[in-house]
Amino acid sequence: MRYCVRHSSTESEKRQQNNLFGKSYKDIVQIIDSMGVSSFRSKQLYEWMYTKGTTMFQDMGNIPKDLKQRLEEKYVIDYGRVLDNQLSEDETRKMLIQFDNDPRASVETVFIPTTYRGTLCVSSQVGCSLSCTFCHTGTQKLYRNLTPAEIAGQYMVAAWIAGDYPQKENQVRKVSNIVFMGQGEPLYNFRNVSAAIELLTDPKGIGLAPWRITISTSGVAPLIPRIASELRVGLAVSLHSADNDLRSEIMPINKTYPLPMLMQSCAEFVKLASPKNRRITFEYVMLDGVNDSDLDAKR
C-alpha cells in the first residue's frame, strides 16, 4: 500500500521541500513552466498525483528520468502520517492523521461504509473555537486551520486504505461521499475548504461529483449562500435546538448568528442550490433534559 511517502532525503532536506500535493492544475502548470519543461508534462504529473494517486515520482512511468530527479529535489507528495487506524465490527474506520510532523497538528478522520455509499467524515481545523457545550472538540482550543493539501489528503489516505487506489477501469468508489463534519468549523476556514473542494471535484483529477460532498456548519449564516453559489455542494446545519435562547446557551455562535438569521441564510441557499443538493440536513443531538422535550419536538 503506497499512500505514505517514502523518501531517501535527510530530515533537514525534507523540511526544505515543498508539498506538491494540494496544488491545483493551474499551480502545476506554473511549476512545470518555471522548470522549462514542455507544458504537456503538467497534465501527466497532475494525473499521476490525483487520478492515479501516486506519491512516488519514481513510479510515474511517462515522466522523464531527469524531470523526476528535479521534482524529487524540490518536492514531496505527502497526504499526512497515519498515527492510528482503528476498525470497528461494523467496518467503520477511524484514522488519526498527523501533518507537518507536528504532534499538535493531528485530526481524526472517520470512514462510514453502508450498503449504498461510503461516507468519509473529514476535519477542516485542528481544534475548534466555537465551544459548543455538548461537543468534545469544543473543549479544545483552536490550534490552526488545515491547508487544502491536509483536507484533501484525508480523502486520499482513506481512499488508499479502502482500495480505491490504484484505480481500475470501471471501478466503483468505496469512498464515494464526503462530509465536512469532523474537527473545526468549515466556514471559518472557507478559503482552504473551497480550494480542497476544487481539488476533490476537478474532473481532470480526483473527480468526485459536487453533490457527493456536504459541508456541515454550526451556523455561520453570511457564508451559507456561498456554499451553493460558489462551492456547489450540499449543506448540513448543526441545529440542536429550535429555541433561540436555548440554542445560544448550548451553541454560543447563535449569539452572533441567531436562528432567524440562520434560517434566512438557509432559504437563500435553497434558492441558489442545484436540484441535486438543494435539500438541507438538520442535525440534532438529543441532550437529556435539555432539548428533548415534547415542546422541543413540536418546534
XYZ file of C-alpha atoms in Angstrom:
299
model
C 0.000 0.000 0.000
C 1.749 3.147 -1.165
C -0.202 6.012 0.319
C 2.593 7.056 2.692
C 5.544 8.954 1.268
C 8.895 7.208 1.461
C 11.880 9.327 0.560
C 15.618 8.948 0.967
C 16.288 12.583 1.851
C 17.525 13.583 5.280
C 15.081 15.204 7.698
C 16.645 18.637 7.133
C 16.261 18.233 3.370
C 12.635 17.193 3.783
C 11.878 20.361 5.693
C 13.186 22.358 2.743
C 10.995 20.524 0.243
C 7.520 21.724 -0.647
C 4.468 19.502 -0.740
C 3.329 19.167 -4.343
C 0.086 17.557 -3.256
C -2.624 20.170 -2.776
C -1.504 22.205 -5.765
C -4.183 22.972 -8.332
C -3.812 22.196 -12.017
C -3.011 25.872 -12.611
C -0.271 25.670 -9.962
C 1.214 22.567 -11.581
C 1.257 24.281 -14.984
C 3.173 27.212 -13.488
C 5.661 24.914 -11.739
C 6.369 22.901 -14.888
C 6.659 26.103 -16.928
C 9.163 27.552 -14.443
C 11.293 24.422 -14.857
C 11.472 24.967 -18.616
C 9.688 21.712 -19.386
C 7.103 21.060 -22.113
C 3.651 22.061 -20.926
C 2.059 18.649 -21.623
C 4.062 17.285 -18.670
C 1.729 19.289 -16.396
C -1.237 17.143 -17.350
C 0.759 13.951 -16.896
C 2.029 14.984 -13.468
C -1.425 16.115 -12.341
C -2.969 12.801 -13.449
C -0.315 10.777 -11.658
C -0.966 12.618 -8.408
C -4.738 12.918 -8.393
C -6.196 10.371 -10.817
C -3.755 7.561 -10.104
C -2.881 8.545 -6.535
C 0.869 8.150 -6.983
C 3.082 9.509 -4.209
C 6.468 8.467 -5.604
C 7.959 10.356 -8.547
C 9.940 7.252 -9.497
C 6.643 5.420 -10.156
C 5.482 7.939 -12.779
C 6.136 5.892 -15.894
C 5.818 8.535 -18.622
C 7.737 11.275 -16.788
C 11.366 11.603 -17.982
C 14.042 10.486 -15.548
C 15.708 13.893 -15.348
C 12.388 15.585 -14.539
C 11.685 13.013 -11.837
C 15.048 13.795 -10.263
C 14.427 17.542 -10.380
C 10.997 17.106 -8.821
C 12.408 14.878 -6.064
C 14.960 17.551 -5.195
C 12.312 20.209 -4.613
C 9.057 18.438 -3.753
C 7.354 15.617 -1.916
C 3.827 14.239 -2.329
C 2.536 13.946 1.208
C -1.004 13.190 2.436
C -0.075 13.151 6.110
C 1.097 10.478 8.517
C -1.380 7.886 9.830
C -0.716 7.572 13.558
C -3.643 5.293 14.354
C -6.055 3.235 12.269
C -8.931 1.521 14.088
C -11.567 -0.716 12.500
C -14.837 -1.480 14.294
C -17.059 -4.553 13.941
C -19.420 -2.691 11.570
C -16.455 -1.753 9.307
C -16.408 1.886 10.433
C -12.792 3.029 10.363
C -11.289 5.820 12.472
C -7.925 7.258 11.480
C -5.682 9.680 13.338
C -3.633 11.675 10.831
C -0.726 13.967 11.679
C 0.581 16.788 9.487
C 3.978 18.500 9.253
C 5.444 16.095 11.833
C 3.751 18.335 14.403
C 2.293 16.345 17.334
C -0.313 19.071 17.866
C -1.409 19.062 14.212
C -3.370 15.803 14.323
C -7.005 15.247 13.369
C -9.445 12.361 13.298
C -10.983 11.183 10.032
C -13.771 8.596 10.023
C -14.941 6.356 7.182
C -18.511 5.005 7.495
C -19.461 2.373 4.893
C -23.104 1.483 4.221
C -24.862 -0.612 1.596
C -25.203 2.152 -0.989
C -22.385 4.563 -0.171
C -19.177 5.036 1.768
C -19.018 8.362 3.588
C -15.819 9.968 4.816
C -16.061 12.490 7.643
C -13.164 14.951 7.322
C -11.810 17.709 9.552
C -11.190 21.286 8.472
C -9.354 22.675 11.519
C -7.149 21.409 14.331
C -9.305 22.096 17.356
C -12.258 24.482 17.314
C -13.158 27.976 18.504
C -16.937 27.525 18.922
C -17.129 25.943 22.409
C -20.416 24.088 21.875
C -21.245 22.605 25.277
C -22.001 19.074 24.017
C -19.018 18.685 21.660
C -15.670 17.228 22.744
C -13.775 19.179 20.080
C -15.289 22.332 21.593
C -13.229 21.673 24.724
C -10.044 22.007 22.667
C -8.625 25.363 21.700
C -8.292 26.150 18.016
C -4.704 25.392 17.003
C -4.798 26.217 13.303
C -6.659 25.836 10.022
C -5.913 22.863 7.822
C -4.461 23.556 4.380
C -6.090 22.356 1.140
C -3.487 19.576 0.973
C -4.269 18.438 4.512
C -8.021 18.411 3.869
C -7.802 16.573 0.541
C -5.072 14.359 1.991
C -7.577 12.855 4.432
C -9.575 11.639 1.431
C -6.508 10.196 -0.283
C -5.432 8.285 2.840
C -8.927 6.817 3.264
C -9.241 6.010 -0.445
C -5.926 4.142 -0.443
C -6.864 2.165 2.663
C -10.306 1.360 1.223
C -8.791 0.096 -2.042
C -9.907 2.916 -4.350
C -6.256 3.369 -5.357
C -4.654 2.347 -7.571
C -7.708 2.974 -9.717
C -9.044 0.296 -12.024
C -11.244 0.625 -15.098
C -14.982 0.894 -14.292
C -14.162 0.793 -10.603
C -16.905 1.821 -8.158
C -15.539 4.065 -5.427
C -15.759 2.723 -1.899
C -15.177 6.225 -0.524
C -17.993 7.804 -2.508
C -19.129 10.709 -0.303
C -17.500 13.331 1.909
C -18.944 15.303 4.809
C -17.111 18.182 6.476
C -18.285 17.098 9.903
C -15.023 16.423 11.735
C -12.979 18.811 13.833
C -13.496 22.533 13.317
C -15.992 24.857 11.672
C -15.508 24.552 7.876
C -16.850 28.031 7.136
C -14.237 29.586 9.438
C -11.673 28.072 7.051
C -13.621 28.925 3.914
C -10.693 29.677 1.606
C -8.854 26.402 2.249
C -12.033 24.322 2.300
C -13.002 25.884 -1.022
C -9.601 25.052 -2.545
C -9.804 21.483 -1.229
C -13.268 21.005 -2.737
C -11.945 22.299 -6.053
C -9.263 19.579 -5.945
C -11.704 16.869 -4.911
C -14.214 17.698 -7.649
C -11.852 18.501 -10.516
C -12.815 16.110 -13.353
C -9.179 16.124 -14.537
C -8.120 14.681 -11.184
C -9.996 13.061 -8.289
C -13.322 13.818 -9.929
C -15.894 13.492 -7.140
C -19.300 14.913 -8.040
C -20.052 18.106 -6.035
C -23.382 16.680 -4.887
C -21.479 13.931 -3.102
C -19.874 16.473 -0.762
C -21.654 18.127 2.177
C -20.486 20.929 4.438
C -21.798 20.836 7.991
C -21.831 24.223 9.723
C -22.740 25.354 13.202
C -24.435 28.332 11.598
C -22.049 30.876 10.042
C -25.034 32.490 8.346
C -23.341 35.007 5.989
C -21.328 32.280 4.225
C -24.089 29.694 3.817
C -25.370 31.031 0.451
C -21.833 30.775 -0.933
C -21.880 27.019 -0.317
C -24.479 26.865 -3.094
C -23.296 29.644 -5.390
C -19.530 29.013 -5.279
C -18.846 25.532 -3.929
C -21.961 23.843 -5.388
C -22.017 21.229 -2.620
C -24.602 20.152 -0.053
C -25.434 21.773 3.282
C -25.991 20.356 6.753
C -26.784 22.587 9.726
C -25.944 21.661 13.315
C -29.229 22.847 14.811
C -29.651 21.041 18.151
C -32.396 23.416 19.265
C -35.180 25.339 17.544
C -35.426 27.684 20.529
C -33.263 30.755 20.035
C -32.425 31.279 23.732
C -31.619 27.619 24.384
C -29.514 27.378 21.244
C -27.482 30.370 22.446
C -26.817 28.537 25.707
C -25.544 25.329 24.149
C -24.071 26.882 20.970
C -22.514 30.323 21.610
C -22.307 31.002 17.859
C -26.079 31.565 17.979
C -25.465 34.832 19.838
C -23.663 36.117 16.735
C -25.921 34.496 14.143
C -29.328 33.897 15.806
C -31.858 31.447 14.438
C -33.877 33.916 12.329
C -30.692 34.978 10.510
C -29.629 31.350 10.113
C -32.992 30.312 8.663
C -32.914 33.217 6.208
C -29.496 32.087 5.000
C -30.799 28.545 4.590
C -33.686 29.853 2.478
C -31.179 31.711 0.309
C -29.131 28.521 -0.047
C -32.174 26.650 -1.349
C -32.793 29.354 -3.962
C -29.210 29.169 -5.229
C -28.573 25.428 -4.991
C -28.901 22.944 -7.828
C -31.679 20.334 -7.634
C -29.211 17.627 -6.586
C -28.006 19.409 -3.455
C -30.973 21.627 -2.576
C -32.133 19.537 0.379
C -30.691 20.671 3.731
C -29.890 18.219 6.512
C -30.560 19.492 10.035
C -28.512 17.735 12.705
C -29.934 17.359 16.191
C -28.256 15.730 19.185
C -30.806 14.962 21.903
C -29.430 16.021 25.293
C -31.186 14.516 28.299
C -33.333 17.132 29.985
C -32.023 19.928 27.769
C -33.551 19.759 24.273
C -35.526 16.501 24.268
C -38.983 17.573 25.490
C -42.262 17.235 23.577
C -42.203 21.005 23.123
C -38.745 20.826 21.559
C -40.054 18.221 19.112
C -43.011 20.400 18.118
C -40.758 23.379 17.434
